[in-house]
JSON list of C-alpha atoms in Angstrom, two decimals:
[
{"chain": "F", "resi": 1, "resn": "UNK", "atom": "CA", "xyz": [-29.54, -19.44, 16.25]},
{"chain": "F", "resi": 2, "resn": "UNK", "atom": "CA", "xyz": [-30.84, -22.32, 18.34]},
{"chain": "F", "resi": 3, "resn": "UNK", "atom": "CA", "xyz": [-34.41, -21.43, 17.32]},
{"chain": "F", "resi": 4, "resn": "UNK", "atom": "CA", "xyz": [-33.53, -21.37, 13.60]},
{"chain": "F", "resi": 5, "resn": "UNK", "atom": "CA", "xyz": [-31.53, -24.59, 13.71]},
{"chain": "F", "resi": 6, "resn": "UNK", "atom": "CA", "xyz": [-34.24, -26.42, 15.65]},
{"chain": "F", "resi": 7, "resn": "UNK", "atom": "CA", "xyz": [-37.09, -25.08, 13.48]},
{"chain": "F", "resi": 8, "resn": "UNK", "atom": "CA", "xyz": [-35.32, -26.11, 10.25]},
{"chain": "F", "resi": 9, "resn": "UNK", "atom": "CA", "xyz": [-34.07, -29.49, 11.43]},
{"chain": "F", "resi": 10, "resn": "UNK", "atom": "CA", "xyz": [-30.46, -28.26, 11.35]},
{"chain": "F", "resi": 11, "resn": "UNK", "atom": "CA", "xyz": [-30.58, -27.46, 7.64]},
{"chain": "F", "resi": 12, "resn": "UNK", "atom": "CA", "xyz": [-30.31, -23.68, 8.24]},
{"chain": "F", "resi": 13, "resn": "UNK", "atom": "CA", "xyz": [-28.45, -21.50, 10.71]},
{"chain": "F", "resi": 14, "resn": "UNK", "atom": "CA", "xyz": [-28.47, -17.83, 11.74]},
{"chain": "F", "resi": 15, "resn": "UNK", "atom": "CA", "xyz": [-25.88, -15.03, 11.61]},
{"chain": "F", "resi": 16, "resn": "UNK", "atom": "CA", "xyz": [-26.19, -11.59, 13.20]},
{"chain": "F", "resi": 17, "resn": "UNK", "atom": "CA", "xyz": [-24.65, -8.76, 11.12]},
{"chain": "F", "resi": 18, "resn": "UNK", "atom": "CA", "xyz": [-24.88, -5.51, 13.12]},
{"chain": "F", "resi": 19, "resn": "UNK", "atom": "CA", "xyz": [-22.44, -3.49, 10.96]},
{"chain": "F", "resi": 20, "resn": "UNK", "atom": "CA", "xyz": [-20.39, -3.70, 7.77]},
{"chain": "F", "resi": 21, "resn": "UNK", "atom": "CA", "xyz": [-17.09, -2.48, 9.22]},
{"chain": "F", "resi": 22, "resn": "UNK", "atom": "CA", "xyz": [-13.75, -4.32, 9.41]},
{"chain": "F", "resi": 23, "resn": "UNK", "atom": "CA", "xyz": [-14.47, -6.00, 12.75]},
{"chain": "F", "resi": 24, "resn": "UNK", "atom": "CA", "xyz": [-17.89, -7.22, 11.61]},
{"chain": "F", "resi": 25, "resn": "UNK", "atom": "CA", "xyz": [-16.34, -8.49, 8.34]},
{"chain": "F", "resi": 26, "resn": "UNK", "atom": "CA", "xyz": [-13.93, -10.66, 10.32]},
{"chain": "F", "resi": 27, "resn": "UNK", "atom": "CA", "xyz": [-16.81, -11.97, 12.43]},
{"chain": "F", "resi": 28, "resn": "UNK", "atom": "CA", "xyz": [-18.90, -12.49, 9.27]},
{"chain": "F", "resi": 29, "resn": "UNK", "atom": "CA", "xyz": [-16.20, -14.66, 7.67]},
{"chain": "F", "resi": 30, "resn": "UNK", "atom": "CA", "xyz": [-15.80, -16.68, 10.84]},
{"chain": "F", "resi": 31, "resn": "UNK", "atom": "CA", "xyz": [-19.57, -17.11, 11.15]},
{"chain": "F", "resi": 32, "resn": "UNK", "atom": "CA", "xyz": [-19.90, -18.20, 7.52]},
{"chain": "F", "resi": 33, "resn": "UNK", "atom": "CA", "xyz": [-17.41, -20.96, 8.22]},
{"chain": "F", "resi": 34, "resn": "UNK", "atom": "CA", "xyz": [-18.68, -21.85, 11.71]},
{"chain": "F", "resi": 35, "resn": "UNK", "atom": "CA", "xyz": [-22.41, -21.79, 11.00]},
{"chain": "F", "resi": 36, "resn": "UNK", "atom": "CA", "xyz": [-22.56, -22.10, 7.20]},
{"chain": "F", "resi": 37, "resn": "UNK", "atom": "CA", "xyz": [-20.49, -25.22, 6.63]},
{"chain": "F", "resi": 38, "resn": "UNK", "atom": "CA", "xyz": [-22.72, -28.11, 5.57]},
{"chain": "F", "resi": 39, "resn": "UNK", "atom": "CA", "xyz": [-25.87, -25.96, 5.87]},
{"chain": "F", "resi": 40, "resn": "UNK", "atom": "CA", "xyz": [-28.48, -25.61, 3.18]},
{"chain": "F", "resi": 41, "resn": "UNK", "atom": "CA", "xyz": [-29.03, -21.96, 4.03]},
{"chain": "F", "resi": 42, "resn": "UNK", "atom": "CA", "xyz": [-28.39, -19.02, 6.34]},
{"chain": "F", "resi": 43, "resn": "UNK", "atom": "CA", "xyz": [-30.65, -16.36, 7.79]},
{"chain": "F", "resi": 44, "resn": "UNK", "atom": "CA", "xyz": [-28.57, -13.15, 8.01]},
{"chain": "F", "resi": 45, "resn": "UNK", "atom": "CA", "xyz": [-30.09, -10.69, 10.49]},
{"chain": "F", "resi": 46, "resn": "UNK", "atom": "CA", "xyz": [-29.11, -7.18, 9.38]},
{"chain": "F", "resi": 47, "resn": "UNK", "atom": "CA", "xyz": [-31.75, -5.34, 11.38]},
{"chain": "F", "resi": 48, "resn": "UNK", "atom": "CA", "xyz": [-30.21, -2.23, 12.93]},
{"chain": "F", "resi": 49, "resn": "UNK", "atom": "CA", "xyz": [-27.01, -2.52, 10.81]},
{"chain": "F", "resi": 50, "resn": "UNK", "atom": "CA", "xyz": [-25.15, 0.79, 11.27]},
{"chain": "F", "resi": 51, "resn": "UNK", "atom": "CA", "xyz": [-22.98, 0.51, 8.14]},
{"chain": "F", "resi": 52, "resn": "UNK", "atom": "CA", "xyz": [-19.25, 0.68, 7.55]},
{"chain": "F", "resi": 53, "resn": "UNK", "atom": "CA", "xyz": [-17.25, 0.16, 4.35]},
{"chain": "F", "resi": 54, "resn": "UNK", "atom": "CA", "xyz": [-16.92, -3.61, 3.88]},
{"chain": "F", "resi": 55, "resn": "UNK", "atom": "CA", "xyz": [-20.10, -4.52, 1.95]},
{"chain": "F", "resi": 56, "resn": "UNK", "atom": "CA", "xyz": [-18.14, -5.38, -1.21]},
{"chain": "F", "resi": 57, "resn": "UNK", "atom": "CA", "xyz": [-15.91, -7.82, 0.66]},
{"chain": "F", "resi": 58, "resn": "UNK", "atom": "CA", "xyz": [-18.96, -9.45, 2.23]},
{"chain": "F", "resi": 59, "resn": "UNK", "atom": "CA", "xyz": [-20.63, -9.73, -1.17]},
{"chain": "F", "resi": 60, "resn": "UNK", "atom": "CA", "xyz": [-17.53, -11.50, -2.52]},
{"chain": "F", "resi": 61, "resn": "UNK", "atom": "CA", "xyz": [-18.01, -14.19, 0.15]},
{"chain": "F", "resi": 62, "resn": "UNK", "atom": "CA", "xyz": [-21.57, -14.80, -1.07]},
{"chain": "F", "resi": 63, "resn": "UNK", "atom": "CA", "xyz": [-21.53, -14.39, -4.84]},
{"chain": "F", "resi": 64, "resn": "UNK", "atom": "CA", "xyz": [-18.49, -16.01, -6.47]},
{"chain": "F", "resi": 65, "resn": "UNK", "atom": "CA", "xyz": [-19.77, -18.35, -9.20]},
{"chain": "F", "resi": 66, "resn": "UNK", "atom": "CA", "xyz": [-18.77, -21.98, -9.00]},
{"chain": "F", "resi": 67, "resn": "UNK", "atom": "CA", "xyz": [-16.71, -23.29, -11.93]},
{"chain": "F", "resi": 68, "resn": "UNK", "atom": "CA", "xyz": [-16.56, -26.91, -10.79]},
{"chain": "F", "resi": 69, "resn": "UNK", "atom": "CA", "xyz": [-16.55, -29.28, -7.84]},
{"chain": "F", "resi": 70, "resn": "UNK", "atom": "CA", "xyz": [-14.88, -32.34, -6.40]},
{"chain": "F", "resi": 71, "resn": "UNK", "atom": "CA", "xyz": [-16.63, -35.66, -5.92]},
{"chain": "F", "resi": 72, "resn": "UNK", "atom": "CA", "xyz": [-15.10, -36.51, -2.55]},
{"chain": "F", "resi": 73, "resn": "UNK", "atom": "CA", "xyz": [-14.33, -40.14, -1.76]},
{"chain": "F", "resi": 74, "resn": "UNK", "atom": "CA", "xyz": [-16.61, -39.92, 1.30]},
{"chain": "F", "resi": 75, "resn": "UNK", "atom": "CA", "xyz": [-19.63, -39.25, -0.90]},
{"chain": "F", "resi": 76, "resn": "UNK", "atom": "CA", "xyz": [-20.05, -35.48, -0.86]},
{"chain": "F", "resi": 77, "resn": "UNK", "atom": "CA", "xyz": [-19.53, -32.92, -3.58]},
{"chain": "F", "resi": 78, "resn": "UNK", "atom": "CA", "xyz": [-17.72, -29.67, -2.87]},
{"chain": "F", "resi": 79, "resn": "UNK", "atom": "CA", "xyz": [-14.69, -27.49, -3.42]},
{"chain": "F", "resi": 80, "resn": "UNK", "atom": "CA", "xyz": [-11.37, -27.07, -1.60]},
{"chain": "F", "resi": 81, "resn": "UNK", "atom": "CA", "xyz": [-11.76, -23.99, 0.59]},
{"chain": "F", "resi": 82, "resn": "UNK", "atom": "CA", "xyz": [-8.10, -23.01, 0.57]},
{"chain": "F", "resi": 83, "resn": "UNK", "atom": "CA", "xyz": [-8.26, -22.66, -3.24]},
{"chain": "F", "resi": 84, "resn": "UNK", "atom": "CA", "xyz": [-10.85, -19.89, -2.88]},
{"chain": "F", "resi": 85, "resn": "UNK", "atom": "CA", "xyz": [-8.66, -17.40, -1.04]},
{"chain": "F", "resi": 86, "resn": "UNK", "atom": "CA", "xyz": [-11.53, -16.65, 1.39]},
{"chain": "F", "resi": 87, "resn": "UNK", "atom": "CA", "xyz": [-14.51, -18.35, 2.92]},
{"chain": "F", "resi": 88, "resn": "UNK", "atom": "CA", "xyz": [-17.45, -18.65, 0.56]},
{"chain": "F", "resi": 89, "resn": "UNK", "atom": "CA", "xyz": [-21.07, -19.59, 1.10]},
{"chain": "F", "resi": 90, "resn": "UNK", "atom": "CA", "xyz": [-23.11, -20.72, -1.90]},
{"chain": "F", "resi": 91, "resn": "UNK", "atom": "CA", "xyz": [-26.26, -21.96, -0.12]},
{"chain": "F", "resi": 92, "resn": "UNK", "atom": "CA", "xyz": [-29.64, -20.25, 0.13]},
{"chain": "F", "resi": 93, "resn": "UNK", "atom": "CA", "xyz": [-29.87, -16.89, 1.88]},
{"chain": "F", "resi": 94, "resn": "UNK", "atom": "CA", "xyz": [-32.56, -14.89, 3.65]},
{"chain": "F", "resi": 95, "resn": "UNK", "atom": "CA", "xyz": [-31.73, -11.39, 4.90]},
{"chain": "F", "resi": 96, "resn": "UNK", "atom": "CA", "xyz": [-33.76, -9.70, 7.64]},
{"chain": "F", "resi": 97, "resn": "UNK", "atom": "CA", "xyz": [-33.89, -5.91, 7.18]},
{"chain": "F", "resi": 98, "resn": "UNK", "atom": "CA", "xyz": [-35.60, -2.91, 8.78]},
{"chain": "F", "resi": 99, "resn": "UNK", "atom": "CA", "xyz": [-35.47, 0.89, 8.95]},
{"chain": "F", "resi": 100, "resn": "UNK", "atom": "CA", "xyz": [-32.45, 0.65, 11.25]},
{"chain": "F", "resi": 101, "resn": "UNK", "atom": "CA", "xyz": [-30.25, -0.55, 8.36]},
{"chain": "F", "resi": 102, "resn": "UNK", "atom": "CA", "xyz": [-28.25, 2.41, 7.05]},
{"chain": "F", "resi": 103, "resn": "UNK", "atom": "CA", "xyz": [-25.33, 3.48, 4.89]},
{"chain": "F", "resi": 104, "resn": "UNK", "atom": "CA", "xyz": [-23.05, 0.64, 3.74]},
{"chain": "F", "resi": 105, "resn": "UNK", "atom": "CA", "xyz": [-25.42, -1.89, 5.30]},
{"chain": "F", "resi": 106, "resn": "UNK", "atom": "CA", "xyz": [-28.12, -0.64, 2.93]},
{"chain": "F", "resi": 107, "resn": "UNK", "atom": "CA", "xyz": [-25.73, -0.96, 0.02]},
{"chain": "F", "resi": 108, "resn": "UNK", "atom": "CA", "xyz": [-25.29, -4.63, 0.93]},
{"chain": "F", "resi": 109, "resn": "UNK", "atom": "CA", "xyz": [-29.07, -5.13, 1.09]},
{"chain": "F", "resi": 110, "resn": "UNK", "atom": "CA", "xyz": [-29.56, -3.38, -2.28]},
{"chain": "F", "resi": 111, "resn": "UNK", "atom": "CA", "xyz": [-26.80, -5.48, -3.90]},
{"chain": "F", "resi": 112, "resn": "UNK", "atom": "CA", "xyz": [-28.09, -8.79, -2.54]},
{"chain": "F", "resi": 113, "resn": "UNK", "atom": "CA", "xyz": [-31.56, -7.95, -3.86]},
{"chain": "F", "resi": 114, "resn": "UNK", "atom": "CA", "xyz": [-30.31, -6.64, -7.23]},
{"chain": "F", "resi": 115, "resn": "UNK", "atom": "CA", "xyz": [-28.41, -9.87, -7.91]},
{"chain": "F", "resi": 116, "resn": "UNK", "atom": "CA", "xyz": [-31.31, -12.00, -6.61]},
{"chain": "F", "resi": 117, "resn": "UNK", "atom": "CA", "xyz": [-28.91, -13.67, -4.20]},
{"chain": "F", "resi": 118, "resn": "UNK", "atom": "CA", "xyz": [-31.25, -13.57, -1.21]},
{"chain": "F", "resi": 119, "resn": "UNK", "atom": "CA", "xyz": [-34.83, -12.95, -0.21]},
{"chain": "F", "resi": 120, "resn": "UNK", "atom": "CA", "xyz": [-35.23, -9.81, 1.91]},
{"chain": "F", "resi": 121, "resn": "UNK", "atom": "CA", "xyz": [-37.78, -10.04, 4.72]},
{"chain": "F", "resi": 122, "resn": "UNK", "atom": "CA", "xyz": [-38.89, -7.27, 7.08]},
{"chain": "F", "resi": 123, "resn": "UNK", "atom": "CA", "xyz": [-39.37, -3.54, 6.54]},
{"chain": "F", "resi": 124, "resn": "UNK", "atom": "CA", "xyz": [-37.67, -1.12, 4.08]},
{"chain": "F", "resi": 125, "resn": "UNK", "atom": "CA", "xyz": [-34.25, 0.22, 5.04]},
{"chain": "F", "resi": 126, "resn": "UNK", "atom": "CA", "xyz": [-33.81, 3.88, 5.96]},
{"chain": "F", "resi": 127, "resn": "UNK", "atom": "CA", "xyz": [-32.58, 5.35, 2.66]},
{"chain": "F", "resi": 128, "resn": "UNK", "atom": "CA", "xyz": [-29.47, 6.91, 4.22]},
{"chain": "F", "resi": 129, "resn": "UNK", "atom": "CA", "xyz": [-26.78, 6.07, 1.67]},
{"chain": "F", "resi": 130, "resn": "UNK", "atom": "CA", "xyz": [-24.27, 8.83, 0.96]},
{"chain": "F", "resi": 131, "resn": "UNK", "atom": "CA", "xyz": [-20.56, 8.73, 0.24]},
{"chain": "F", "resi": 132, "resn": "UNK", "atom": "CA", "xyz": [-18.80, 10.68, 3.00]},
{"chain": "F", "resi": 133, "resn": "UNK", "atom": "CA", "xyz": [-15.34, 11.38, 4.33]},
{"chain": "F", "resi": 134, "resn": "UNK", "atom": "CA", "xyz": [-13.87, 12.63, 7.61]},
{"chain": "F", "resi": 135, "resn": "UNK", "atom": "CA", "xyz": [-12.88, 16.28, 7.90]},
{"chain": "F", "resi": 136, "resn": "UNK", "atom": "CA", "xyz": [-10.75, 17.46, 10.82]},
{"chain": "F", "resi": 137, "resn": "UNK", "atom": "CA", "xyz": [-11.69, 20.45, 12.99]},
{"chain": "F", "resi": 138, "resn": "UNK", "atom": "CA", "xyz": [-8.23, 21.44, 14.26]},
{"chain": "F", "resi": 139, "resn": "UNK", "atom": "CA", "xyz": [-8.13, 19.94, 17.75]},
{"chain": "F", "resi": 140, "resn": "UNK", "atom": "CA", "xyz": [-11.93, 19.64, 18.08]},
{"chain": "F", "resi": 141, "resn": "UNK", "atom": "CA", "xyz": [-12.29, 16.24, 16.44]},
{"chain": "F", "resi": 142, "resn": "UNK", "atom": "CA", "xyz": [-13.75, 15.14, 13.11]},
{"chain": "F", "resi": 143, "resn": "UNK", "atom": "CA", "xyz": [-17.03, 15.40, 11.28]},
{"chain": "F", "resi": 144, "resn": "UNK", "atom": "CA", "xyz": [-18.36, 13.68, 8.17]},
{"chain": "F", "resi": 145, "resn": "UNK", "atom": "CA", "xyz": [-18.92, 15.54, 4.90]},
{"chain": "F", "resi": 146, "resn": "UNK", "atom": "CA", "xyz": [-20.89, 14.05, 1.98]},
{"chain": "F", "resi": 147, "resn": "UNK", "atom": "CA", "xyz": [-19.03, 14.10, -1.33]},
{"chain": "F", "resi": 148, "resn": "UNK", "atom": "CA", "xyz": [-21.00, 11.79, -3.62]},
{"chain": "F", "resi": 149, "resn": "UNK", "atom": "CA", "xyz": [-24.29, 10.05, -4.33]},
{"chain": "F", "resi": 150, "resn": "UNK", "atom": "CA", "xyz": [-24.61, 6.29, -4.71]},
{"chain": "F", "resi": 151, "resn": "UNK", "atom": "CA", "xyz": [-26.89, 4.85, -7.40]},
{"chain": "F", "resi": 152, "resn": "UNK", "atom": "CA", "xyz": [-28.20, 1.31, -7.82]},
{"chain": "F", "resi": 153, "resn": "UNK", "atom": "CA", "xyz": [-28.06, -0.68, -11.07]},
{"chain": "F", "resi": 154, "resn": "UNK", "atom": "CA", "xyz": [-31.32, 0.92, -12.26]},
{"chain": "F", "resi": 155, "resn": "UNK", "atom": "CA", "xyz": [-29.78, 4.40, -11.91]},
{"chain": "F", "resi": 156, "resn": "UNK", "atom": "CA", "xyz": [-31.86, 5.29, -8.84]},
{"chain": "F", "resi": 157, "resn": "UNK", "atom": "CA", "xyz": [-30.20, 7.20, -6.02]},
{"chain": "F", "resi": 158, "resn": "UNK", "atom": "CA", "xyz": [-30.04, 5.16, -2.82]},
{"chain": "F", "resi": 159, "resn": "UNK", "atom": "CA", "xyz": [-30.48, 8.32, -0.75]},
{"chain": "F", "resi": 160, "resn": "UNK", "atom": "CA", "xyz": [-34.10, 8.41, 0.42]},
{"chain": "F", "resi": 161, "resn": "UNK", "atom": "CA", "xyz": [-34.73, 5.11, -1.43]},
{"chain": "F", "resi": 162, "resn": "UNK", "atom": "CA", "xyz": [-34.26, 2.28, 1.01]},
{"chain": "F", "resi": 163, "resn": "UNK", "atom": "CA", "xyz": [-33.98, -1.36, -0.01]},
{"chain": "F", "resi": 164, "resn": "UNK", "atom": "CA", "xyz": [-37.46, -2.83, -0.12]},
{"chain": "F", "resi": 165, "resn": "UNK", "atom": "CA", "xyz": [-38.15, -6.28, 1.27]},
{"chain": "F", "resi": 166, "resn": "UNK", "atom": "CA", "xyz": [-39.43, -9.05, -0.98]},
{"chain": "F", "resi": 167, "resn": "UNK", "atom": "CA", "xyz": [-41.71, -10.04, 1.89]},
{"chain": "F", "resi": 168, "resn": "UNK", "atom": "CA", "xyz": [-43.00, -7.11, 3.96]},
{"chain": "F", "resi": 169, "resn": "UNK", "atom": "CA", "xyz": [-43.56, -8.05, 7.59]},
{"chain": "F", "resi": 170, "resn": "UNK", "atom": "CA", "xyz": [-44.69, -5.32, 9.97]},
{"chain": "F", "resi": 171, "resn": "UNK", "atom": "CA", "xyz": [-44.08, -6.11, 13.59]},
{"chain": "F", "resi": 172, "resn": "UNK", "atom": "CA", "xyz": [-45.46, -4.24, 16.54]},
{"chain": "F", "resi": 173, "resn": "UNK", "atom": "CA", "xyz": [-44.49, -3.55, 20.15]},
{"chain": "F", "resi": 174, "resn": "UNK", "atom": "CA", "xyz": [-47.09, -5.99, 21.52]},
{"chain": "F", "resi": 175, "resn": "UNK", "atom": "CA", "xyz": [-45.36, -8.83, 19.59]},
{"chain": "F", "resi": 176, "resn": "UNK", "atom": "CA", "xyz": [-41.98, -7.87, 21.03]},
{"chain": "F", "resi": 177, "resn": "UNK", "atom": "CA", "xyz": [-43.51, -7.67, 24.52]},
{"chain": "F", "resi": 178, "resn": "UNK", "atom": "CA", "xyz": [-44.70, -11.26, 24.09]},
{"chain": "F", "resi": 179, "resn": "UNK", "atom": "CA", "xyz": [-41.29, -12.37, 22.81]},
{"chain": "F", "resi": 180, "resn": "UNK", "atom": "CA", "xyz": [-42.61, -12.89, 19.26]},
{"chain": "F", "resi": 181, "resn": "UNK", "atom": "CA", "xyz": [-40.28, -12.01, 16.38]},
{"chain": "F", "resi": 182, "resn": "UNK", "atom": "CA", "xyz": [-42.68, -12.13, 13.42]},
{"chain": "F", "resi": 183, "resn": "UNK", "atom": "CA", "xyz": [-39.95, -11.35, 10.89]},
{"chain": "F", "resi": 184, "resn": "UNK", "atom": "CA", "xyz": [-37.71, -14.18, 12.09]},
{"chain": "F", "resi": 185, "resn": "UNK", "atom": "CA", "xyz": [-40.72, -16.49, 12.19]},
{"chain": "F", "resi": 186, "resn": "UNK", "atom": "CA", "xyz": [-41.48, -15.63, 8.54]},
{"chain": "F", "resi": 187, "resn": "UNK", "atom": "CA", "xyz": [-37.82, -16.23, 7.62]},
{"chain": "F", "resi": 188, "resn": "UNK", "atom": "CA", "xyz": [-37.97, -19.71, 9.17]},
{"chain": "F", "resi": 189, "resn": "UNK", "atom": "CA", "xyz": [-41.22, -20.39, 7.33]},
{"chain": "F", "resi": 190, "resn": "UNK", "atom": "CA", "xyz": [-39.55, -19.33, 4.08]},
{"chain": "F", "resi": 191, "resn": "UNK", "atom": "CA", "xyz": [-36.49, -21.46, 4.85]},
{"chain": "F", "resi": 192, "resn": "UNK", "atom": "CA", "xyz": [-38.75, -24.50, 5.19]},
{"chain": "F", "resi": 193, "resn": "UNK", "atom": "CA", "xyz": [-40.32, -23.91, 1.75]},
{"chain": "F", "resi": 194, "resn": "UNK", "atom": "CA", "xyz": [-38.91, -23.43, -1.71]},
{"chain": "F", "resi": 195, "resn": "UNK", "atom": "CA", "xyz": [-38.34, -19.68, -1.05]},
{"chain": "F", "resi": 196, "resn": "UNK", "atom": "CA", "xyz": [-35.81, -18.47, -2.14]}
]
């Protein structure tokens, strides 16, 4: 976060989104408020996102259309947050993705790309989107059983079809060993241009 804020002159910030479950949704909302207020954009790092079931709620924090604004007496335009019912971020977005993004995390990446809400940077996601449910094994615990296939807006199954980045950036172990995050560097470069 410090790197992103310094490299963009404080215009952008950074949020880590490691899952799309209920706990990560609460953190996501808090982070949108804490790091998104008065920022031009956010870099959302989804790399390694293990999924969950809250992608739709997260999308609703990023995609509600604006129907008007207030011209505040102190010289800024905006909207009253408590009228929205939830935190909302309408600035620019860049999502970092990789093959570690799976399940409901992939659904979020697909949706953000489909609606052209963010630029995706990194490597394609894993293509592991199935609708599943828990089944009990008497007193031996639970296991997950698939019961449906998810399709994107083009009618393509998300299983074995990961979300593809708009900007493909391959990194390698030697970069990581040197402390270089080429995907994050590209995101900062994009943030400092007209992309997205």
